[in-house]
C-alpha cells in the first residue's frame, strides 16, 4: 500500500466508523465497554504524563504548542486552560468538529483540519500522541522529520513499541479486539526512532511506557540540541 492510500484509510476511518467509537473513548462521561474503558484510561495516562512533563520543565503559560493529530482535543484543551497558545490539527474533519464543540466559543486552542505533513509554522513544543501507530515505520520517520522542522525546543511523541511481547499480542489479535476496531496497527522499534530524532538534532531526555491490557504507548520527550 502506498503512502497516500495509508493516509486515505486513516482519514476515512476517523470520519466514518471510527469516529463514534473514539469520540466515546475520548469522552470522560459516556458509557463504554471494558476494553474501551481500558484504552480510555491508557490514553488519559499518556496525556497526563505529557502535561506533567511540560509543567515540570517550567512555565506553560505563553508557550506555543502544536498538537499534531489532536483528535477531539484531549491534550490541546487542558494545555490552553494552562495558558499555552495551542495550534491543533487532525486529519479527521469530524474529530476537529467535536473538538470545537468541546471548547465552545473559546479562541484557544485554534483547531484546523490538516494532515500532519501539511502543518506549517514554528512552535516552542510540538506534540504528536497516538498517531504513529496508524502508519508504517517509513512514513512515521518522514512524519518525525517534518515535525522536527516545526519544533524550536521540544518534540514529544508517543508510539507503539515493537518487541516480541507486543508483536505476539498483535499477531494473535488480543491487543485490538472487536469489529471495525481500528486502522492497521504498526509497531515501531525504539532505537530506529531514537536514531532519527538524533539525526534531526534532538536528544531523548526522558521516556515513559504507558501499558495496560489493551493500550500501550512509549512516550519520548526529545529536546533540541542542535
Short mmCIF file of C-alpha atoms in Angstrom, two decimals:
data_model
loop_
_atom_site.label_atom_id
_atom_site.label_comp_id
_atom_site.label_asym_id
_atom_site.label_seq_id
_atom_site.Cartn_x
_atom_site.Cartn_y
_atom_site.Cartn_z
CA UNK A 1 0.00 0.00 0.00
CA UNK A 2 1.39 3.42 -0.97
CA UNK A 3 1.67 6.39 1.37
CA UNK A 4 -1.41 8.18 0.08
CA UNK A 5 -3.51 5.03 0.48
CA UNK A 6 -2.47 4.68 4.12
CA UNK A 7 -3.38 8.31 4.78
CA UNK A 8 -6.71 7.99 2.99
CA UNK A 9 -7.52 4.88 5.03
CA UNK A 10 -6.85 6.70 8.31
CA UNK A 11 -8.84 9.74 7.21
CA UNK A 12 -11.81 7.67 6.08
CA UNK A 13 -11.81 5.59 9.25
CA UNK A 14 -11.81 8.57 11.62
CA UNK A 15 -14.51 10.29 9.59
CA UNK A 16 -16.79 7.22 9.47
CA UNK A 17 -16.90 4.06 11.56
CA UNK A 18 -14.03 5.03 13.82
CA UNK A 19 -15.25 8.47 14.76
CA UNK A 20 -18.09 7.49 17.06
CA UNK A 21 -16.02 4.78 18.72
CA UNK A 22 -13.10 7.07 19.50
CA UNK A 23 -15.28 10.04 20.37
CA UNK A 24 -16.82 7.92 23.12
CA UNK A 25 -13.44 6.62 24.26
CA UNK A 26 -12.05 10.16 24.48
CA UNK A 27 -15.07 11.27 26.48
CA UNK A 28 -14.91 11.01 30.27
CA UNK A 29 -18.65 10.59 30.76
CA UNK A 30 -20.09 8.24 28.14
CA UNK A 31 -20.53 4.58 28.98
CA UNK A 32 -18.11 2.29 27.16
CA UNK A 33 -17.10 -1.37 27.16
CA UNK A 34 -14.39 -2.71 29.47
CA UNK A 35 -11.92 -2.77 26.58
CA UNK A 36 -12.75 0.81 25.62
CA UNK A 37 -12.51 1.90 29.26
CA UNK A 38 -9.03 0.38 29.43
CA UNK A 39 -7.99 2.28 26.29
CA UNK A 40 -9.58 5.48 27.63
CA UNK A 41 -7.59 5.25 30.83
CA UNK A 42 -4.37 4.44 28.96
CA UNK A 43 -4.77 7.41 26.65
CA UNK A 44 -5.54 9.69 29.60
CA UNK A 45 -2.40 8.48 31.37
CA UNK A 46 -0.41 9.44 28.28
CA UNK A 47 -1.98 12.90 28.22
CA UNK A 48 -1.38 13.36 31.94
CA UNK A 49 2.27 12.34 31.58
CA UNK A 50 2.85 14.91 28.84
CA UNK A 51 1.12 17.62 30.87
CA UNK A 52 3.33 16.75 33.84
CA UNK A 53 6.50 16.93 31.75
CA UNK A 54 5.52 20.31 30.36
CA UNK A 55 4.75 21.69 33.82
CA UNK A 56 7.89 20.13 35.30
CA UNK A 57 10.18 21.91 32.83
CA UNK A 58 8.84 25.37 33.62
CA UNK A 59 6.00 27.74 32.82
CA UNK A 60 3.40 26.54 30.35
CA UNK A 61 1.75 29.95 30.12
CA UNK A 62 2.70 31.68 26.89
CA UNK A 63 4.36 28.61 25.39
CA UNK A 64 3.42 27.92 21.79
CA UNK A 65 2.39 24.31 21.24
CA UNK A 66 1.45 22.38 18.13
CA UNK A 67 -0.72 19.34 18.86
CA UNK A 68 -0.35 17.27 15.69
CA UNK A 69 -3.11 14.69 15.39
CA UNK A 70 -5.11 16.26 18.21
CA UNK A 71 -8.25 14.11 17.96
CA UNK A 72 -11.01 15.72 20.00
CA UNK A 73 -8.62 17.93 21.96
CA UNK A 74 -7.76 15.71 24.93
CA UNK A 75 -4.36 17.39 25.26
CA UNK A 76 -4.99 20.71 23.49
CA UNK A 77 -7.85 21.85 25.69
CA UNK A 78 -6.13 21.38 29.08
CA UNK A 79 -2.95 22.96 27.67
CA UNK A 80 -4.92 26.00 26.58
CA UNK A 81 -6.50 26.23 30.04
CA UNK A 82 -2.98 26.24 31.48
CA UNK A 83 -2.16 29.29 29.37
CA UNK A 84 -0.35 27.76 26.40
CA UNK A 85 -1.05 29.10 22.94
CA UNK A 86 -2.15 25.98 21.10
CA UNK A 87 -2.49 25.18 17.43
CA UNK A 88 -4.13 21.77 17.00
CA UNK A 89 -4.80 19.82 13.83
CA UNK A 90 -6.21 16.47 12.85
CA UNK A 91 -6.75 14.66 9.57
CA UNK A 92 -10.39 13.99 10.52
CA UNK A 93 -12.91 16.75 9.94
CA UNK A 94 -15.31 15.09 12.37
CA UNK A 95 -12.70 14.98 15.13
CA UNK A 96 -11.98 18.69 14.66
CA UNK A 97 -15.70 19.49 14.71
CA UNK A 98 -16.04 17.59 18.00
CA UNK A 99 -13.02 19.39 19.45
CA UNK A 100 -14.52 22.77 18.55
CA UNK A 101 -17.80 21.75 20.17
CA UNK A 102 -15.92 20.95 23.36
CA UNK A 103 -14.30 24.40 23.63
CA UNK A 104 -17.43 26.34 22.69
CA UNK A 105 -16.70 29.98 21.90
CA UNK A 106 -13.11 29.99 23.15
CA UNK A 107 -10.49 31.04 20.60
CA UNK A 108 -7.70 28.95 22.13
CA UNK A 109 -6.88 26.28 21.02
CA UNK A 110 -7.05 27.03 17.32
CA UNK A 111 -8.27 23.86 15.60
CA UNK A 112 -7.75 23.03 11.92
CA UNK A 113 -8.29 20.08 9.61
CA UNK A 114 -4.92 19.08 8.20
CA UNK A 115 -2.80 16.03 7.60
CA UNK A 116 0.37 16.00 9.64
CA UNK A 117 2.76 16.70 6.77
CA UNK A 118 0.85 19.87 5.81
CA UNK A 119 1.26 21.60 9.19
CA UNK A 120 3.32 24.79 8.98
CA UNK A 121 4.71 27.28 11.46
CA UNK A 122 7.20 27.35 14.30
CA UNK A 123 6.36 26.30 17.87
CA UNK A 124 8.18 26.00 21.17
CA UNK A 125 6.82 22.48 21.56
CA UNK A 126 5.39 20.02 19.08
CA UNK A 127 3.41 17.05 20.40
CA UNK A 128 2.18 14.03 18.45
CA UNK A 129 0.34 11.40 20.51
CA UNK A 130 -1.18 8.09 19.40
CA UNK A 131 -0.73 8.87 15.71
CA UNK A 132 2.32 6.93 14.55
CA UNK A 133 0.60 3.61 15.30
CA UNK A 134 -1.51 4.17 12.18
CA UNK A 135 1.47 4.36 9.82
CA UNK A 136 4.35 2.04 8.82
CA UNK A 137 7.81 2.96 10.04
CA UNK A 138 8.94 4.60 6.80
CA UNK A 139 6.03 7.04 6.94
CA UNK A 140 6.41 7.52 10.69
CA UNK A 141 10.04 8.56 10.18
CA UNK A 142 9.03 11.01 7.46
CA UNK A 143 6.45 12.48 9.84
CA UNK A 144 9.09 12.88 12.55
CA UNK A 145 11.33 14.67 10.07
CA UNK A 146 8.58 17.15 9.27
CA UNK A 147 7.55 17.68 12.90
CA UNK A 148 11.17 18.32 13.89
CA UNK A 149 11.29 21.26 11.49
CA UNK A 150 8.39 22.86 13.37
CA UNK A 151 9.76 22.39 16.91
CA UNK A 152 12.04 25.08 18.35
CA UNK A 153 12.86 23.36 21.64
CA UNK A 154 10.94 20.10 22.24
CA UNK A 155 9.29 17.31 20.32
CA UNK A 156 7.10 14.90 22.29
CA UNK A 157 5.80 11.76 20.59
CA UNK A 158 4.14 8.51 21.53
CA UNK A 159 4.21 5.27 19.59
CA UNK A 160 3.60 1.56 19.98
CA UNK A 161 7.00 -0.02 20.66
CA UNK A 162 7.96 -3.14 18.74
CA UNK A 163 9.19 -6.03 20.86
CA UNK A 164 8.50 -9.75 20.95
CA UNK A 165 5.71 -9.47 23.53
CA UNK A 166 3.66 -6.73 21.87
CA UNK A 167 4.35 -8.23 18.47
CA UNK A 168 2.90 -11.53 19.68
CA UNK A 169 -0.18 -9.85 21.16
CA UNK A 170 -0.78 -8.04 17.89
CA UNK A 171 -0.41 -11.21 15.85
CA UNK A 172 -2.88 -13.20 17.91
CA UNK A 173 -5.38 -10.35 17.83
CA UNK A 174 -5.59 -9.84 21.58
CA UNK A 175 -4.38 -6.27 21.56
CA UNK A 176 -7.05 -4.69 19.36
CA UNK A 177 -10.25 -6.71 19.82
CA UNK A 178 -13.61 -6.03 18.23
CA UNK A 179 -15.11 -5.47 14.82
CA UNK A 180 -14.32 -2.26 12.91
CA UNK A 181 -11.83 -1.65 15.68
CA UNK A 182 -9.12 0.49 14.12
CA UNK A 183 -6.93 1.07 11.12
CA UNK A 184 -3.81 -1.02 10.69
CA UNK A 185 -1.70 -1.03 13.84
CA UNK A 186 2.04 -0.57 13.28
CA UNK A 187 4.70 -1.16 15.91
CA UNK A 188 7.98 0.78 15.75
CA UNK A 189 11.44 -0.06 17.03
CA UNK A 190 12.53 2.31 19.77
CA UNK A 191 16.13 2.59 18.55
CA UNK A 192 15.05 3.40 14.99
CA UNK A 193 13.01 6.38 16.13
CA UNK A 194 15.75 7.49 18.53
CA UNK A 195 18.32 7.46 15.75
CA UNK A 196 16.10 9.54 13.50
CA UNK A 197 15.47 12.07 16.27
CA UNK A 198 19.22 12.30 16.92
CA UNK A 199 19.91 12.89 13.24
CA UNK A 200 17.38 15.73 13.35
CA UNK A 201 19.14 17.44 16.25
CA UNK A 202 17.10 16.05 19.14
CA UNK A 203 18.06 14.02 22.19
CA UNK A 204 15.52 11.89 24.06
CA UNK A 205 15.73 13.36 27.55
CA UNK A 206 13.15 11.07 29.13
CA UNK A 207 10.72 8.35 28.19
CA UNK A 208 7.75 6.65 29.80
CA UNK A 209 5.95 3.43 28.91
CA UNK A 210 2.19 3.51 29.43
CA UNK A 211 0.88 -0.03 29.33
CA UNK A 212 -2.33 -1.81 30.20
CA UNK A 213 -4.18 -4.82 28.83
CA UNK A 214 -5.37 -3.15 25.63
CA UNK A 215 -3.35 0.07 25.41
CA UNK A 216 0.37 0.60 25.21
CA UNK A 217 2.46 3.58 24.22
CA UNK A 218 6.06 4.63 24.70
CA UNK A 219 6.42 8.40 25.09
CA UNK A 220 9.59 10.26 24.12
CA UNK A 221 10.37 13.75 25.36
CA UNK A 222 13.03 14.91 22.91
CA UNK A 223 14.96 18.14 23.43
CA UNK A 224 16.58 20.08 20.62
CA UNK A 225 20.36 20.03 20.92
CA UNK A 226 21.32 21.43 17.53
#
